[in-house]
Amino acid sequence: MATKTDVSDAIQVPESTNGQSNPPFDEISVSLSFRKYSGERVLHTDLGLSVQDIRDIYRNMLLQRRFEERSAQMYGKQKIAGFLHLYIGQEAISTGSAYALKPGLDTVITAYRDHGLALAFGMSTNECMAELFGKVGGCSQGKGGSMHFFSREKGMYGGHGIVGAHIPLATGIAFAHKYRGDGGVCVCYLGDGAVWQGAFHESLNLAALYGLPAVYVIENNQYAMGTSVDRAAAEPDLFKQGISYAMPGALADGMDVFSVCQAMRDHIAMAREGQPSLLEIRTYRYRGHSMSDPGKYRTKEELDTKKNEDPILQLKSYVLEYGLMDNDELDELDADVKAEVIHSVTFADNSPPPPLEAIYEHVYTQGDYPFIE
Amino acid sequence: MATKTDVSDAIQVPESTNGQSNPPFDEISVSLSFRKYSGERVLHTDLGLSVQDIRDIYRNMLLQRRFEERSAQMYGKQKIAGFLHLYIGQEAISTGSAYALKPGLDTVITAYRDHGLALAFGMSTNECMAELFGKVGGCSQGKGGSMHFFSREKGMYGGHGIVGAHIPLATGIAFAHKYRGDGGVCVCYLGDGAVWQGAFHESLNLAALYGLPAVYVIENNQYAMGTSVDRAAAEPDLFKQGISYAMPGALADGMDVFSVCQAMRDHIAMAREGQPSLLEIRTYRYRGHSMSDPGKYRTKEELDTKKNEDPILQLKSYVLEYGLMDNDELDELDADVKAEVIHSVTFADNSPPPPLEAIYEHVYTQGDYPFIE
Amino acid sequence: MAQLQLREAIRAAMVEEMERDESIFLMGEEVAEYNGAYKVSEGMRDRFGDRRVIDTPISENGFAGLGLGASMSGLRPIIEFMTWNFAFVAMDQIVNNAAKIRYMSGGQFSFPIVFRGPNGAAGQLAATHNTSVESLYSCFPGLKVISISNPDDAKGLLKSAIRDNDPVVFLESEYMYGMRGEVSDDADYTIPIGKARIGREGDRVTIVGHNKSYWRAMEAAEMLAADGIEAEVVDPRTIRPFDWETVIRSVKKTNRCVVVDESNPFASVASEVAFQLQSRAFDWLDAPVARITAKDTPAPYAKNLMAYYLPSAEEVYRACRDVLYLT
Amino acid sequence: MAQLQLREAIRAAMVEEMERDESIFLMGEEVAEYNGAYKVSEGMRDRFGDRRVIDTPISENGFAGLGLGASMSGLRPIIEFMTWNFAFVAMDQIVNNAAKIRYMSGGQFSFPIVFRGPNGAAGQLAATHNTSVESLYSCFPGLKVISISNPDDAKGLLKSAIRDNDPVVFLESEYMYGMRGEVSDDADYTIPIGKARIGREGDRVTIVGHNKSYWRAMEAAEMLAADGIEAEVVDPRTIRPFDWETVIRSVKKTNRCVVVDESNPFASVASEVAFQLQSRAFDWLDAPVARITAKDTPAPYAKNLMAYYLPSAEEVYRACRDVLYLT
Ligand SMILES: Cc1ncc(C[n+]2csc(CCOP(=O)(O)OP(=O)(O)O)c2C)c(N)n1
Ligand SMILES: Cc1ncc(C[n+]2csc(CCOP(=O)(O)OP(=O)(O)O)c2C)c(N)n1
Ligand SMILES: [Mg+2]
Ligand SMILES: [Mg+2]
């Protein structure tokens, strides 16, 4: 398959300024190869997924979608405040990953666009919705909000609001897996915009140098706020970033859950052997960056084209094509998801706000804060 | 010529975990080529250098050497305090560069190991020695010391003590050249250790994105304090770092002034056309990192081998071989350099220390500091 | 005079100065095509083009340093941080390079640069997005720090900051971008850096507050007025250099002082005001200098906690009554 | 008790704790093969191996964050900064991640980590290599900040810091690494975080000083003693949480206070001490709290300027006489 970088895109350099006939230099040639995972090449049976697995996968992706649609509505009703960054369009990545990791052992960490990952990794709609509502029943007890979903129990090391700042944390979580020898892997999700933070560069070098069980996943949804990848990246093929750290790089299709799952499995397997890697997954976010962004930086055509690749619709077609579920089953599942989401809204509504004294809780492990002064 | 990275060092990745016979991915192949500048391939005439130029080059390299030997002695006498990082062994880089840049137009900036560059770019031994002595006659009026030689007049934007922190400055100086359209180029020298600061990554991307007239020169002297390159860099071929920014990368021989000069000319020419680049120059520092470092992290054999490649001795052999100077001329030049350095010590000794009121000078451009309160 | 939003006043200052001086450019995340995350730079790219209004990747350390390098070369960059919370990754560039290179070079290189963006609380955004940075930068000699509370000051002080030859940290506020006010439209309207403004005259207690805290001070003064107590409200406007003279003069009249400061309390601007007052007006103080700051915790997300976290007019009012021994 | 250099006391604390608890590791630039830039970790790599004593590239932001991630996972990292000047590039990790994630996660993740290294002036190294950072970190709730002045405190407090479940900023001093003193060799010798130490008792004036400044305070107290004036010297040892009780008790006895602080003055620890004293001991203060700090400039290189830059015992002595109205 021909790709932009298929054969050779050696950077052009001008002729030497030297007047000699023989150039005053030798050439050092380097050939590299990267994998490009295509969903079209993978069936669910290739991945060892049962029909029940596919149902669960479909349900989970739909759950993320409906949860976020509902939270957007609740934002409109001012039940939710602050920033609300929706993951809609990217669900194949969170769910596809969940089917590649070992629950209870492996760990994940991401940026602020974290609802999808949280729901894919087993956090409940209740605790997530309550967190958005800023209630004690929230996963972070109402202290974190949309950008800061955490669950120690599920190995979800958080959503993080400072772009790039969680990448070193991921490196340290992977370090801890290795130090303990527990066999676990840490997957670090980051946006295409986060690549341009120095923290990315420092972390990848450290991970490669120490042979840490980490997978760095760039969720390339084409934009960082209003900035498209080619306006931020001198080299828009982000999977090539690994070269600087002698780290394998690969590309997967984020609109196809099988592509994601296959690529993640390979990369997690590498990580488990002590080889960290970089995986670029190309995806798209259908909504604005946050609730206040009208998304004027892209054309309607672009959006429409991408909507045709909707990972949920794609999986639905697959499911129907291979007869894994029929329309009735799909409708039932839809209703079930809807009910769960509505229930989470009720739960969040009924959960009390934190008491004012809670403001001093969780600052320190030490219990007597504010310290007696 | 065979080099370590000659043909292909594609990173090894394990077999896919997928059970299919056909792999679930395509291969994206990328071939890259880098120049490796060898001094052996270049004669001074190829570079258009006259015999007088060669004398000047030789003298300048020797001047750096003797200046630093003397300053080490003065450090022992406690005329100089703080850190003193000697450039001894790296002189071909500073001098070779000086013959590639346009004086009065192009600009340079470096880290704290800055004496060599200062002397190569026309700063006087007097102002440099006086700075080391902390006297008003110093290039920075005694405020900066060894790590902070500056000369606006010579386009020397300073020695800088925080590792990596001057790389963004270089990017901005290059930005200013472009913004003004003055045709100038900024050369940023940095150590092999500075590559692992996030500032490096951010700067190179910005320079490539904006097409800035910058050359980033890694003076790879094999060590960052006691840490050898392979203990700090997951990918020790530092010239490959450019790939992440679609930036040409090349390698030059820092023990050979002609190799440096040729490579710098090519890269500066690129920069002048708006193509920034990365040039790794392999060199060696003969002394410890600073005066307090006994350098135990390397063997005597290694040091001896490298001393055989001494850039000054190499040039001396060349000069004799091609009959550009005879031994008498070389001796004379030696004496002349020695006299200049001794004179600078006298100058520095006689220059007064700054008056105490000077402590409040240069904090702000505003004259009345400490502001009347 | 024109009625402008605070964001428009900031924009007007930038536009007027950029028209005047070709060496000024604006750089930051989303400042150009997107017209600014908070629409401060709306229309500026259309007006000045890509050469002078420049979008960046999310590389604060890189582009803060780029700005500094450009300013060393004699350009006059305006660097926008989307918010000051994101400048911690660029802190080294600001406190080491901006603040110290002029000194280390014996005065050879200057840094005519403005770093600007919103500072402090911005709503239910949780802990990393609500930091107040004024004390952190003000302790570095070499920097100037301005924090504005209204459109007119914003314009006059930003113009001064842009014209100044030293690096200026310019602190705005998301909350206040939409605030309207009368703004001078004199193209040479500048407000001197380092001069406080008396927002309201009074003789019983001095309230010092900058940025949003100024408005808490004014509200408290209203409440006190209802009790028949006239408070004097001082907006320092510049934090470094601080206009001690004006504050001390006021306290020598009122003999009491309450400082409102949205920062966490320890080693804050409020601490420094207390130090200076007890040092220079010791015999005039009839009560200790009091301070109302954010609670000494990270900023929480939940609505009720966040409201409790920030200084309120009610707290300021009570502190004023306390120092008047009216409780 | 053993006679140890300060560097040895720090090493002893690390070694003993690492023997006790396998989850502790040491990471930083040159800590392993090179045995430490200042030889603090000498021999530790030989003792614990590469797994637990780990050299890093010059990537402070990266490895500070790596340490934080490891501590979130339950390990107990000790992260050495070669000096605190180099931690500005890692400031975001410390003030956003270390200080705030526990809060934002509703207490789910803790950060049992120590960031340590020398702070403040270290000789003729010029402006970027002489910064005092205590006030910068102390204003962040979520962090604890310790600054030590002698080998015994270094050992006892570092052991407490390593055992503490919250992130600790631990400030040492290049100048003092060679200082010798008696150090407890009890393997469980810890000094509680947040407790000041009275270095010398007296009743005429209280001098507060931490780290090197403590020694300037003690020298000044000697000079005052020669005048027949007994000064009380308090070493706070912990900056956050600060032991206000001890300082206030002392000042209620002496009625006067001079703070010695090597930082630049604005919004420094000295400012905070003044705020607290005038707030909590207003009626006991017979004179304003005075402070002797570094000059309000970047640190210069020249020997004479650098000597002038730093607080001197002579200045402290004169300030004490001033607050005693003996001038
Ligand atoms: C250091 C930092 N700079 C700027 C921001 C403001 N900001 C928040 S999200 C964002 C865009 C990030 O884009 P990307 O990494 O592609 O993630 P996406 O939103 O596409 O998921 C920006 C600039 C921030 N939070 N942190
Ligand atoms: C950010 C930062 N971290 C650490 C240091 C301490 N330090 C000074 S020089 C140095 C080694 C730098 O090595 P390299 O970049 O290879 O330059 P070289 O000394 O070889 O010229 C280190 C770690 C520093 N000055 N700044
Ligand atoms: Mg994106
Ligand atoms: Mg080196």
Short mmCIF file of C-alpha atoms in Angstrom, two decimals, chain A residues 1 3 5-20 22-38 41-43 46-47 195-202 204-205 208-209 230-235 239-249 251 262 265-266 269-270 275, chain B residues 1 3 5-20 22-38 41-43 46-47 195-202 204-205 208-209 230-235 239-249 251 262 265-266 269-270 275:
data_model
loop_
_atom_site.label_atom_id
_atom_site.label_comp_id
_atom_site.label_asym_id
_atom_site.label_seq_id
_atom_site.Cartn_x
_atom_site.Cartn_y
_atom_site.Cartn_z
CA MET A 1 0.00 0.00 0.00
CA THR A 3 1.66 5.86 1.82
CA THR A 5 6.29 8.09 3.40
CA ASP A 6 6.35 4.83 1.58
CA VAL A 7 9.73 4.65 0.02
CA SER A 8 11.99 7.50 0.83
CA ASP A 9 11.51 11.00 1.99
CA ALA A 10 15.13 11.78 2.63
CA ILE A 11 15.32 15.40 3.58
CA GLN A 12 16.61 17.60 0.79
CA VAL A 13 19.87 19.33 1.40
CA PRO A 14 21.45 21.74 -1.03
CA GLU A 15 24.62 21.03 -2.95
CA SER A 16 27.75 21.47 -0.96
CA THR A 17 29.26 24.92 -1.13
CA ASN A 18 32.58 23.24 -1.68
CA GLY A 19 34.01 23.70 -5.13
CA GLN A 20 35.60 20.27 -5.33
CA ASN A 22 34.39 15.00 -5.02
CA PRO A 23 32.05 15.96 -2.22
CA PRO A 24 33.85 16.56 1.07
CA PHE A 25 31.61 14.11 2.85
CA ASP A 26 30.40 10.54 2.89
CA GLU A 27 26.77 9.60 3.04
CA ILE A 28 25.39 7.78 6.03
CA SER A 29 22.26 5.98 4.94
CA VAL A 30 19.65 4.87 7.39
CA SER A 31 16.64 2.76 6.51
CA LEU A 32 13.79 2.51 8.92
CA SER A 33 10.55 0.72 8.88
CA PHE A 34 7.34 1.33 10.72
CA ARG A 35 4.19 -0.70 10.98
CA LYS A 36 0.92 0.63 9.78
CA TYR A 37 -1.96 -1.25 11.32
CA SER A 38 -5.03 -1.39 9.20
CA ARG A 41 -6.81 -6.69 7.74
CA VAL A 42 -8.12 -7.86 11.08
CA LEU A 43 -11.24 -9.82 11.97
CA ASP A 46 -8.04 -12.94 14.55
CA LEU A 47 -8.01 -11.06 17.82
CA VAL A 195 4.27 16.14 21.41
CA TRP A 196 5.68 19.68 21.36
CA GLN A 197 6.19 19.89 25.08
CA GLY A 198 9.74 19.23 26.21
CA ALA A 199 8.33 16.73 28.70
CA PHE A 200 7.57 14.37 25.82
CA HIS A 201 11.14 14.34 24.58
CA GLU A 202 12.70 13.93 28.02
CA LEU A 204 10.75 9.08 25.85
CA ASN A 205 14.50 9.20 26.16
CA ALA A 208 14.12 4.03 26.24
CA LEU A 209 17.32 4.44 28.22
CA ASP A 230 0.81 20.44 10.17
CA ARG A 231 0.70 23.92 11.66
CA ALA A 232 2.36 22.70 14.88
CA ALA A 233 4.66 19.94 13.74
CA ALA A 234 7.60 20.47 11.43
CA GLU A 235 7.34 16.70 10.83
CA PHE A 239 5.25 8.13 14.65
CA LYS A 240 8.74 9.11 13.47
CA GLN A 241 9.41 10.81 16.79
CA GLY A 242 10.54 7.48 18.17
CA ILE A 243 13.68 7.51 16.04
CA SER A 244 15.34 9.98 18.38
CA TYR A 245 15.11 7.40 21.14
CA ALA A 246 15.80 4.24 19.09
CA MET A 247 12.22 3.41 19.90
CA PRO A 248 9.87 1.48 17.59
CA GLY A 249 7.13 3.62 16.13
CA LEU A 251 0.71 3.94 13.09
CA GLN A 262 -4.13 -5.24 17.37
CA ARG A 265 -1.46 -5.74 21.82
CA ASP A 266 1.76 -5.76 19.86
CA ALA A 269 3.78 -7.14 24.38
CA MET A 270 6.94 -5.23 23.50
CA GLN A 275 10.92 -2.26 25.05
CA MET B 1 33.18 4.21 4.18
CA THR B 3 30.05 3.50 9.62
CA THR B 5 24.83 3.27 10.88
CA ASP B 6 25.89 2.66 7.36
CA VAL B 7 23.15 0.68 5.79
CA SER B 8 20.25 -0.04 8.02
CA ASP B 9 19.70 -0.13 11.70
CA ALA B 10 16.00 -0.50 11.58
CA ILE B 11 14.81 -0.92 15.12
CA GLN B 12 13.95 -4.49 15.96
CA VAL B 13 10.35 -5.17 16.82
CA PRO B 14 9.04 -8.54 17.87
CA GLU B 15 6.73 -10.69 15.78
CA SER B 16 3.15 -9.62 15.86
CA THR B 17 1.10 -11.24 18.57
CA ASN B 18 -1.53 -11.81 15.95
CA GLY B 19 -1.98 -15.44 14.98
CA GLN B 20 -2.71 -14.76 11.31
CA ASN B 22 -0.64 -12.40 6.93
CA PRO B 23 0.58 -9.68 9.27
CA PRO B 24 -2.15 -7.23 10.25
CA PHE B 25 -0.08 -4.32 9.14
CA ASP B 26 1.77 -2.81 6.21
CA GLU B 27 5.33 -1.63 6.40
CA ILE B 28 6.17 2.01 5.99
CA SER B 29 9.77 2.25 4.89
CA VAL B 30 11.77 5.40 5.31
CA SER B 31 15.28 5.91 3.97
CA LEU B 32 17.31 8.78 5.21
CA SER B 33 20.73 10.02 4.43
CA PHE B 34 23.10 12.14 6.43
CA ARG B 35 26.38 13.72 5.51
CA LYS B 36 29.51 12.79 7.31
CA TYR B 37 32.17 15.43 6.83
CA SER B 38 35.69 14.14 6.94
CA ARG B 41 38.79 14.97 2.15
CA VAL B 42 39.34 18.70 2.39
CA LEU B 43 42.41 20.81 1.75
CA ASP B 46 39.31 23.63 -1.27
CA LEU B 47 38.00 25.98 1.37
CA VAL B 195 20.11 17.42 23.91
CA TRP B 196 18.09 15.87 26.73
CA GLN B 197 16.54 19.10 27.86
CA GLY B 198 13.02 19.66 26.61
CA ALA B 199 14.15 23.09 25.43
CA PHE B 200 16.14 21.42 22.64
CA HIS B 201 13.11 19.60 21.27
CA GLU B 202 10.78 22.58 21.46
CA LEU B 204 14.17 22.66 16.92
CA ASN B 205 10.53 22.16 16.08
CA ALA B 208 11.89 24.10 11.46
CA LEU B 209 8.25 25.16 11.54
CA ASP B 230 25.64 6.30 25.57
CA ARG B 231 24.63 6.49 29.23
CA ALA B 232 22.43 9.52 28.58
CA ALA B 233 21.11 8.99 25.08
CA ALA B 234 18.90 6.11 24.08
CA GLU B 235 20.03 6.92 20.53
CA PHE B 239 22.63 13.82 14.36
CA LYS B 240 19.48 11.71 13.95
CA GLN B 241 17.60 14.02 16.28
CA GLY B 242 16.82 16.22 13.30
CA ILE B 243 14.45 13.63 11.84
CA SER B 244 11.74 14.60 14.32
CA TYR B 245 11.71 18.07 12.81
CA ALA B 246 12.25 17.16 9.16
CA MET B 247 15.57 18.88 9.61
CA PRO B 248 18.79 17.89 7.84
CA GLY B 249 21.34 16.36 10.15
CA LEU B 251 28.17 14.73 11.35
CA GLN B 262 33.32 22.80 5.50
CA ARG B 265 29.69 26.53 5.58
CA ASP B 266 27.20 24.10 4.10
CA ALA B 269 24.33 28.30 3.57
CA MET B 270 21.22 26.21 4.20
CA GLN B 275 16.46 25.82 6.26
#
